Tab-separated table of N, CA, C and O in Angstrom:
chain	number	residue	atom	x	y	z
A	7	MET	N	27.048	44.242	101.247
A	7	MET	CA	27.460	45.567	101.310
A	7	MET	C	28.977	45.682	101.293
A	7	MET	O	29.539	46.601	100.767
A	8	LYS	N	29.644	44.750	101.880
A	8	LYS	CA	31.140	44.745	101.966
A	8	LYS	C	31.673	44.606	100.560
A	8	LYS	O	32.715	45.206	100.246
A	9	LEU	N	31.036	43.791	99.715
A	9	LEU	CA	31.516	43.641	98.324
A	9	LEU	C	31.428	45.005	97.555
A	9	LEU	O	32.331	45.304	96.822
A	10	HIS	N	30.395	45.765	97.817
A	10	HIS	CA	30.251	47.106	97.243
A	10	HIS	C	31.471	47.992	97.582
A	10	HIS	O	32.079	48.608	96.667
A	11	TYR	N	31.904	47.996	98.817
A	11	TYR	CA	32.996	48.816	99.216
A	11	TYR	C	34.350	48.230	98.653
A	11	TYR	O	35.176	49.016	98.250
A	12	LEU	N	34.436	46.891	98.530
A	12	LEU	CA	35.638	46.350	97.961
A	12	LEU	C	35.743	46.788	96.471
A	12	LEU	O	36.838	47.109	95.986
A	13	LEU	N	34.649	46.734	95.754
A	13	LEU	CA	34.640	47.154	94.340
A	13	LEU	C	35.046	48.638	94.174
A	13	LEU	O	35.851	49.006	93.364
A	14	LEU	N	34.487	49.450	95.107
A	14	LEU	CA	34.847	50.906	95.041
A	14	LEU	C	36.307	51.085	95.352
A	14	LEU	O	36.946	51.956	94.800
A	15	ALA	N	36.899	50.355	96.293
A	15	ALA	CA	38.238	50.480	96.662
A	15	ALA	C	39.164	50.021	95.507
A	15	ALA	O	40.268	50.558	95.336
A	16	ALA	N	38.701	49.110	94.717
A	16	ALA	CA	39.559	48.560	93.604
A	16	ALA	C	39.583	49.494	92.414
A	16	ALA	O	40.425	49.413	91.592
A	17	LEU	N	38.597	50.329	92.225
A	17	LEU	CA	38.503	51.186	91.028
A	17	LEU	C	39.793	52.039	90.782
A	17	LEU	O	40.186	52.029	89.624
A	18	PRO	N	40.449	52.599	91.768
A	18	PRO	CA	41.652	53.392	91.431
A	18	PRO	C	42.759	52.530	90.854
A	18	PRO	O	43.689	53.018	90.212
A	19	CYS	N	42.728	51.220	91.095
A	19	CYS	CA	43.766	50.296	90.656
A	19	CYS	C	43.608	49.894	89.222
A	19	CYS	O	44.525	49.230	88.640
A	20	LEU	N	42.430	50.145	88.641
A	20	LEU	CA	42.160	49.747	87.290
A	20	LEU	C	42.994	50.566	86.287
A	20	LEU	O	43.173	51.782	86.492
A	21	PRO	N	43.553	49.969	85.242
A	21	PRO	CA	44.318	50.774	84.291
A	21	PRO	C	43.427	51.734	83.534
A	21	PRO	O	42.263	51.507	83.321
A	22	LEU	N	44.065	52.869	83.153
A	22	LEU	CA	43.414	53.881	82.386
A	22	LEU	C	43.181	53.348	80.970
A	22	LEU	O	43.909	52.518	80.483
A	23	ALA	N	42.248	53.947	80.236
A	23	ALA	CA	41.983	53.501	78.852
A	23	ALA	C	43.240	53.684	78.030
A	23	ALA	O	43.890	54.768	78.098
A	24	ALA	N	43.537	52.757	77.171
A	24	ALA	CA	44.785	52.847	76.416
A	24	ALA	C	44.775	53.929	75.371
A	24	ALA	O	45.820	54.432	75.034
A	25	ASN	N	43.659	54.375	74.898
A	25	ASN	CA	43.567	55.359	73.867
A	25	ASN	C	43.341	56.782	74.406
A	25	ASN	O	43.075	57.720	73.693
A	26	ALA	N	43.396	56.922	75.733
A	26	ALA	CA	43.274	58.251	76.314
A	26	ALA	C	44.425	59.109	75.942
A	26	ALA	O	45.558	58.717	75.906
A	27	THR	N	44.144	60.352	75.655
A	27	THR	CA	45.218	61.283	75.252
A	27	THR	C	45.987	61.759	76.460
A	27	THR	O	45.453	61.969	77.484
A	28	PRO	N	47.303	61.843	76.270
A	28	PRO	CA	48.116	62.327	77.441
A	28	PRO	C	47.741	63.677	77.995
A	28	PRO	O	47.739	63.889	79.165
A	29	SER	N	47.286	64.483	77.069
A	29	SER	CA	46.947	65.894	77.507
A	29	SER	C	45.724	65.881	78.461
A	29	SER	O	45.552	66.774	79.279
A	30	SER	N	44.816	64.862	78.342
A	30	SER	CA	43.637	64.884	79.237
A	30	SER	C	43.997	64.272	80.584
A	30	SER	O	43.264	64.400	81.548
A	31	GLU	N	45.078	63.532	80.695
A	31	GLU	CA	45.457	62.909	81.982
A	31	GLU	C	46.479	63.692	82.758
A	31	GLU	O	46.667	63.503	83.950
A	32	GLU	N	47.179	64.549	82.088
A	32	GLU	CA	48.257	65.316	82.657
A	32	GLU	C	47.707	66.493	83.545
A	32	GLU	O	46.641	66.983	83.261
A	33	SER	N	48.475	66.875	84.498
A	33	SER	CA	48.200	68.059	85.209
A	33	SER	C	49.511	68.742	85.462
A	33	SER	O	50.593	68.171	85.336
A	34	VAL	N	49.507	69.984	85.851
A	34	VAL	CA	50.729	70.740	86.075
A	34	VAL	C	50.608	71.544	87.355
A	34	VAL	O	49.571	72.120	87.638
A	35	THR	N	51.682	71.571	88.094
A	35	THR	CA	51.772	72.422	89.267
A	35	THR	C	53.066	73.253	89.144
A	35	THR	O	54.126	72.648	89.008
A	36	ALA	N	52.934	74.493	89.139
A	36	ALA	CA	54.070	75.348	88.946
A	36	ALA	C	54.005	76.450	90.040
A	36	ALA	O	52.939	76.758	90.543
A	37	LEU	N	55.187	77.090	90.279
A	37	LEU	CA	55.224	78.142	91.272
A	37	LEU	C	54.258	79.230	90.904
A	37	LEU	O	53.573	79.878	91.747
A	38	GLU	N	54.097	79.486	89.587
A	38	GLU	CA	53.270	80.585	89.132
A	38	GLU	C	51.816	80.285	89.376
A	38	GLU	O	50.992	81.219	89.353
A	39	THR	N	51.405	79.036	89.622
A	39	THR	CA	50.020	78.692	89.894
A	39	THR	C	49.797	78.605	91.386
A	39	THR	O	48.777	78.124	91.842
A	40	HIS	N	50.758	79.145	92.119
A	40	HIS	CA	50.659	79.170	93.625
A	40	HIS	C	50.473	77.765	94.190
A	40	HIS	O	49.670	77.525	95.016
A	41	ASN	N	51.181	76.788	93.539
A	41	ASN	CA	51.152	75.360	93.892
A	41	ASN	C	49.771	74.766	93.703
A	41	ASN	O	49.434	73.802	94.377
A	42	ARG	N	48.940	75.444	92.908
A	42	ARG	CA	47.606	74.834	92.588
A	42	ARG	C	47.739	73.976	91.367
A	42	ARG	O	48.313	74.347	90.351
A	43	GLU	N	47.183	72.786	91.344
A	43	GLU	CA	47.272	71.866	90.315
A	43	GLU	C	46.341	72.358	89.149
A	43	GLU	O	45.168	72.641	89.402
A	44	LEU	N	46.824	72.418	87.922
A	44	LEU	CA	46.007	72.789	86.833
A	44	LEU	C	45.736	71.597	85.896
A	44	LEU	O	46.684	70.777	85.733
A	45	LYS	N	44.511	71.445	85.399
A	45	LYS	CA	44.165	70.367	84.518
A	45	LYS	C	43.550	71.015	83.314
A	45	LYS	O	43.207	72.168	83.330
A	46	VAL	N	43.380	70.225	82.232
A	46	VAL	CA	42.691	70.640	81.026
A	46	VAL	C	41.267	71.156	81.455
A	46	VAL	O	40.590	70.532	82.185
A	47	GLY	N	40.984	72.371	80.988
A	47	GLY	CA	39.707	72.982	81.302
A	47	GLY	C	39.794	74.034	82.395
A	47	GLY	O	38.905	74.859	82.531
A	48	ASP	N	40.847	73.994	83.182
A	48	ASP	CA	41.093	74.962	84.241
A	48	ASP	C	41.622	76.258	83.599
A	48	ASP	O	42.084	76.308	82.511
A	49	LYS	N	41.557	77.351	84.368
A	49	LYS	CA	42.054	78.671	83.919
A	49	LYS	C	43.485	78.812	84.382
A	49	LYS	O	43.718	78.714	85.678
A	50	ALA	N	44.371	79.099	83.505
A	50	ALA	CA	45.758	79.373	83.854
A	50	ALA	C	45.892	80.785	84.372
A	50	ALA	O	45.064	81.691	84.068
A	51	PRO	N	46.962	81.084	85.075
A	51	PRO	CA	47.213	82.468	85.536
A	51	PRO	C	47.302	83.420	84.320
A	51	PRO	O	47.759	82.953	83.272
A	52	ASP	N	46.847	84.620	84.443
A	52	ASP	CA	46.792	85.586	83.338
A	52	ASP	C	48.030	85.832	82.590
A	52	ASP	O	48.041	86.063	81.428
A	53	GLN	N	49.207	85.657	83.336
A	53	GLN	CA	50.542	85.941	82.640
A	53	GLN	C	50.676	85.007	81.432
A	53	GLN	O	51.418	85.318	80.530
A	54	TYR	N	50.093	83.824	81.450
A	54	TYR	CA	50.309	82.856	80.388
A	54	TYR	C	49.473	83.158	79.141
A	54	TYR	O	49.586	82.490	78.107
A	55	LYS	N	48.613	84.155	79.233
A	55	LYS	CA	47.877	84.619	78.046
A	55	LYS	C	48.729	85.570	77.181
A	55	LYS	O	48.398	85.813	76.008
A	56	ARG	N	49.747	86.109	77.803
A	56	ARG	CA	50.596	87.096	77.098
A	56	ARG	C	51.479	86.475	76.020
A	56	ARG	O	51.927	85.391	76.168
A	57	ASP	N	51.661	87.213	74.931
A	57	ASP	CA	52.478	86.733	73.820
A	57	ASP	C	53.952	86.471	74.225
A	57	ASP	O	54.628	85.589	73.639
A	58	ASP	N	54.447	87.229	75.160
A	58	ASP	CA	55.856	87.085	75.500
A	58	ASP	C	56.119	85.751	76.277
A	58	ASP	O	57.243	85.308	76.392
A	59	GLN	N	55.076	85.039	76.693
A	59	GLN	CA	55.176	83.735	77.317
A	59	GLN	C	55.111	82.626	76.268
A	59	GLN	O	55.409	81.491	76.605
A	60	ALA	N	54.665	82.911	75.064
A	60	ALA	CA	54.456	81.835	74.027
A	60	ALA	C	55.741	81.203	73.578
A	60	ALA	O	56.782	81.853	73.413
A	61	ILE	N	55.702	79.917	73.349
A	61	ILE	CA	56.818	79.152	72.762
A	61	ILE	C	56.726	79.344	71.307
A	61	ILE	O	55.731	78.922	70.666
A	62	GLN	N	57.748	79.919	70.686
A	62	GLN	CA	57.744	80.212	69.307
A	62	GLN	C	58.164	78.953	68.493
A	62	GLN	O	57.700	78.810	67.348
A	63	ASP	N	58.971	78.154	68.958
A	63	ASP	CA	59.507	77.015	68.274
A	63	ASP	C	58.771	75.722	68.640
A	63	ASP	O	59.380	74.692	68.910
A	64	TRP	N	57.449	75.753	68.749
A	64	TRP	CA	56.639	74.640	69.196
A	64	TRP	C	56.853	73.397	68.277
A	64	TRP	O	56.809	72.284	68.739
A	65	GLN	N	57.148	73.622	66.988
A	65	GLN	CA	57.315	72.453	66.117
A	65	GLN	C	58.610	71.728	66.469
A	65	GLN	O	58.673	70.510	66.474
A	66	ALA	N	59.666	72.491	66.761
A	66	ALA	CA	60.949	71.901	67.155
A	66	ALA	C	60.806	71.091	68.397
A	66	ALA	O	61.642	70.162	68.662
A	67	LYS	N	59.891	71.423	69.270
A	67	LYS	CA	59.699	70.719	70.528
A	67	LYS	C	58.718	69.529	70.357
A	67	LYS	O	58.360	68.891	71.369
A	68	GLY	N	58.272	69.293	69.144
A	68	GLY	CA	57.366	68.156	68.874
A	68	GLY	C	55.939	68.431	69.297
A	68	GLY	O	55.203	67.456	69.515
A	69	LEU	N	55.543	69.665	69.482
A	69	LEU	CA	54.183	69.984	69.891
A	69	LEU	C	53.288	70.142	68.648
A	69	LEU	O	53.695	70.691	67.670
A	70	PRO	N	51.987	69.871	68.827
A	70	PRO	CA	51.062	70.073	67.708
A	70	PRO	C	50.803	71.554	67.522
A	70	PRO	O	50.977	72.368	68.460
A	71	LYS	N	50.363	71.885	66.328
A	71	LYS	CA	50.052	73.319	66.057
A	71	LYS	C	49.027	73.803	67.011
A	71	LYS	O	48.059	73.149	67.227
A	72	PRO	N	49.273	75.003	67.541
A	72	PRO	CA	48.258	75.531	68.463
A	72	PRO	C	46.959	75.795	67.798
A	72	PRO	O	46.877	76.182	66.595
A	73	GLU	N	45.881	75.601	68.472
A	73	GLU	CA	44.543	75.953	67.985
A	73	GLU	C	44.386	77.427	67.809
A	73	GLU	O	45.218	78.225	68.358
A	74	LYS	N	43.379	77.803	67.058
A	74	LYS	CA	43.124	79.285	66.863
A	74	LYS	C	42.988	79.963	68.216
A	74	LYS	O	42.414	79.463	69.174
A	75	GLU	N	43.558	81.220	68.320
A	75	GLU	CA	43.559	81.960	69.544
A	75	GLU	C	44.168	81.258	70.712
A	75	GLU	O	43.699	81.470	71.896
A	76	SER	N	45.234	80.454	70.471
A	76	SER	CA	45.896	79.789	71.622
A	76	SER	C	47.426	79.767	71.332
A	76	SER	O	47.861	80.053	70.175
A	77	HIS	N	48.228	79.465	72.398
A	77	HIS	CA	49.635	79.304	72.199
A	77	HIS	C	50.180	78.360	73.330
A	77	HIS	O	49.552	78.189	74.313
A	78	TRP	N	51.349	77.735	72.975
A	78	TRP	CA	51.971	76.808	73.942
A	78	TRP	C	52.846	77.721	74.843
A	78	TRP	O	53.526	78.627	74.423
A	79	VAL	N	52.890	77.367	76.112
A	79	VAL	CA	53.743	78.017	77.131
A	79	VAL	C	54.383	76.930	77.929
A	79	VAL	O	53.959	75.775	77.905
A	80	ARG	N	55.454	77.222	78.654
A	80	ARG	CA	56.058	76.274	79.516
A	80	ARG	C	55.747	76.640	80.942
A	80	ARG	O	55.876	77.787	81.411
A	81	MET	N	55.255	75.545	81.633
A	81	MET	CA	54.995	75.702	83.125
A	81	MET	C	55.756	74.565	83.759
A	81	MET	O	55.400	73.396	83.654
A	82	GLY	N	56.850	74.888	84.466
A	82	GLY	CA	57.674	73.881	85.122
A	82	GLY	C	58.154	72.867	84.121
A	82	GLY	O	58.752	73.184	83.119
A	83	GLU	N	57.792	71.598	84.290
A	83	GLU	CA	58.259	70.527	83.472
A	83	GLU	C	57.200	70.114	82.428
A	83	GLU	O	57.239	68.985	81.951
A	84	HIS	N	56.330	71.041	82.114
A	84	HIS	CA	55.236	70.690	81.141
A	84	HIS	C	55.083	71.846	80.107
A	84	HIS	O	55.373	72.989	80.401
A	85	PHE	N	54.627	71.468	78.914
A	85	PHE	CA	54.158	72.454	77.938
A	85	PHE	C	52.656	72.448	78.052
A	85	PHE	O	51.952	71.401	78.166
A	86	VAL	N	52.096	73.688	78.076
A	86	VAL	CA	50.679	73.832	78.266
A	86	VAL	C	50.103	74.713	77.146
A	86	VAL	O	50.629	75.731	76.828
A	87	LEU	N	49.017	74.233	76.485
A	87	LEU	CA	48.368	74.991	75.429
A	87	LEU	C	47.333	75.839	76.106
A	87	LEU	O	46.372	75.301	76.788
A	88	VAL	N	47.430	77.139	76.025
A	88	VAL	CA	46.556	78.099	76.698
A	88	VAL	C	45.724	78.889	75.740
A	88	VAL	O	46.345	79.465	74.734
A	89	GLN	N	44.499	79.018	75.880
A	89	GLN	CA	43.631	79.869	75.080
A	89	GLN	C	43.919	81.307	75.509
A	89	GLN	O	43.784	81.675	76.681
A	90	ILE	N	44.325	82.185	74.545
A	90	ILE	CA	44.792	83.479	74.927
A	90	ILE	C	43.662	84.432	75.221
A	90	ILE	O	43.812	85.437	75.913
A	91	THR	N	42.443	84.063	74.799
A	91	THR	CA	41.266	84.935	75.089
A	91	THR	C	40.818	84.843	76.454
A	91	THR	O	40.319	85.837	77.053
A	92	ASN	N	40.880	83.622	77.015
A	92	ASN	CA	40.257	83.414	78.413
A	92	ASN	C	41.188	82.708	79.375
A	92	ASN	O	40.805	82.479	80.505
A	93	GLY	N	42.328	82.195	78.913
A	93	GLY	CA	43.319	81.567	79.768
A	93	GLY	C	42.993	80.072	80.040
A	93	GLY	O	43.675	79.498	80.921
A	94	VAL	N	42.021	79.516	79.378
A	94	VAL	CA	41.649	78.134	79.654
A	94	VAL	C	42.783	77.200	79.117
A	94	VAL	O	43.270	77.406	78.035
A	95	VAL	N	43.117	76.214	79.896
A	95	VAL	CA	44.123	75.202	79.510
A	95	VAL	C	43.471	74.234	78.592
A	95	VAL	O	42.443	73.561	78.943
A	96	LEU	N	43.979	74.107	77.338
A	96	LEU	CA	43.438	73.236	76.324
A	96	LEU	C	44.176	71.854	76.327
A	96	LEU	O	43.539	70.868	75.901
A	97	ALA	N	45.434	71.825	76.603
A	97	ALA	CA	46.196	70.597	76.575
A	97	ALA	C	47.407	70.746	77.443
A	97	ALA	O	47.918	71.901	77.659
A	98	ILE	N	47.903	69.627	77.933
A	98	ILE	CA	49.154	69.588	78.776
A	98	ILE	C	49.970	68.426	78.300
A	98	ILE	O	49.477	67.309	78.151
A	99	GLN	N	51.240	68.638	78.095
A	99	GLN	CA	52.163	67.589	77.667
A	99	GLN	C	53.458	67.761	78.447
A	99	GLN	O	53.890	68.905	78.661
A	100	PRO	N	54.049	66.642	78.858
A	100	PRO	CA	55.351	66.709	79.594
A	100	PRO	C	56.468	67.224	78.634
A	100	PRO	O	56.450	66.936	77.470
A	101	ALA	N	57.262	68.075	79.219
A	101	ALA	CA	58.432	68.575	78.460
A	101	ALA	C	59.504	67.510	78.480
A	101	ALA	O	59.790	66.954	79.554
A	102	SER	N	60.038	67.161	77.315
A	102	SER	CA	61.123	66.133	77.285
A	102	SER	C	62.483	66.717	77.090
A	102	SER	O	62.690	67.860	76.736
């Protein structure tokens, strides 16, 4: 039984898969999220669905083209791809 617990304790120390996409591993915490951590699949605050929050020069920032009905916004130190119809976070990338 002790070996079982030892294996469970070691799991967080294992490296993540090398081909995992950064957007699936990233999370963002911003003042606008009331210090709530957002991950891919979570719903962003409604203000990020508005066009005035969209990053217009996403190509210059090295971001991929937004998916249909989505746009890139900045939350703190991250760029976040938000679905404008429902506010779902589609991707998160660190701002460089």
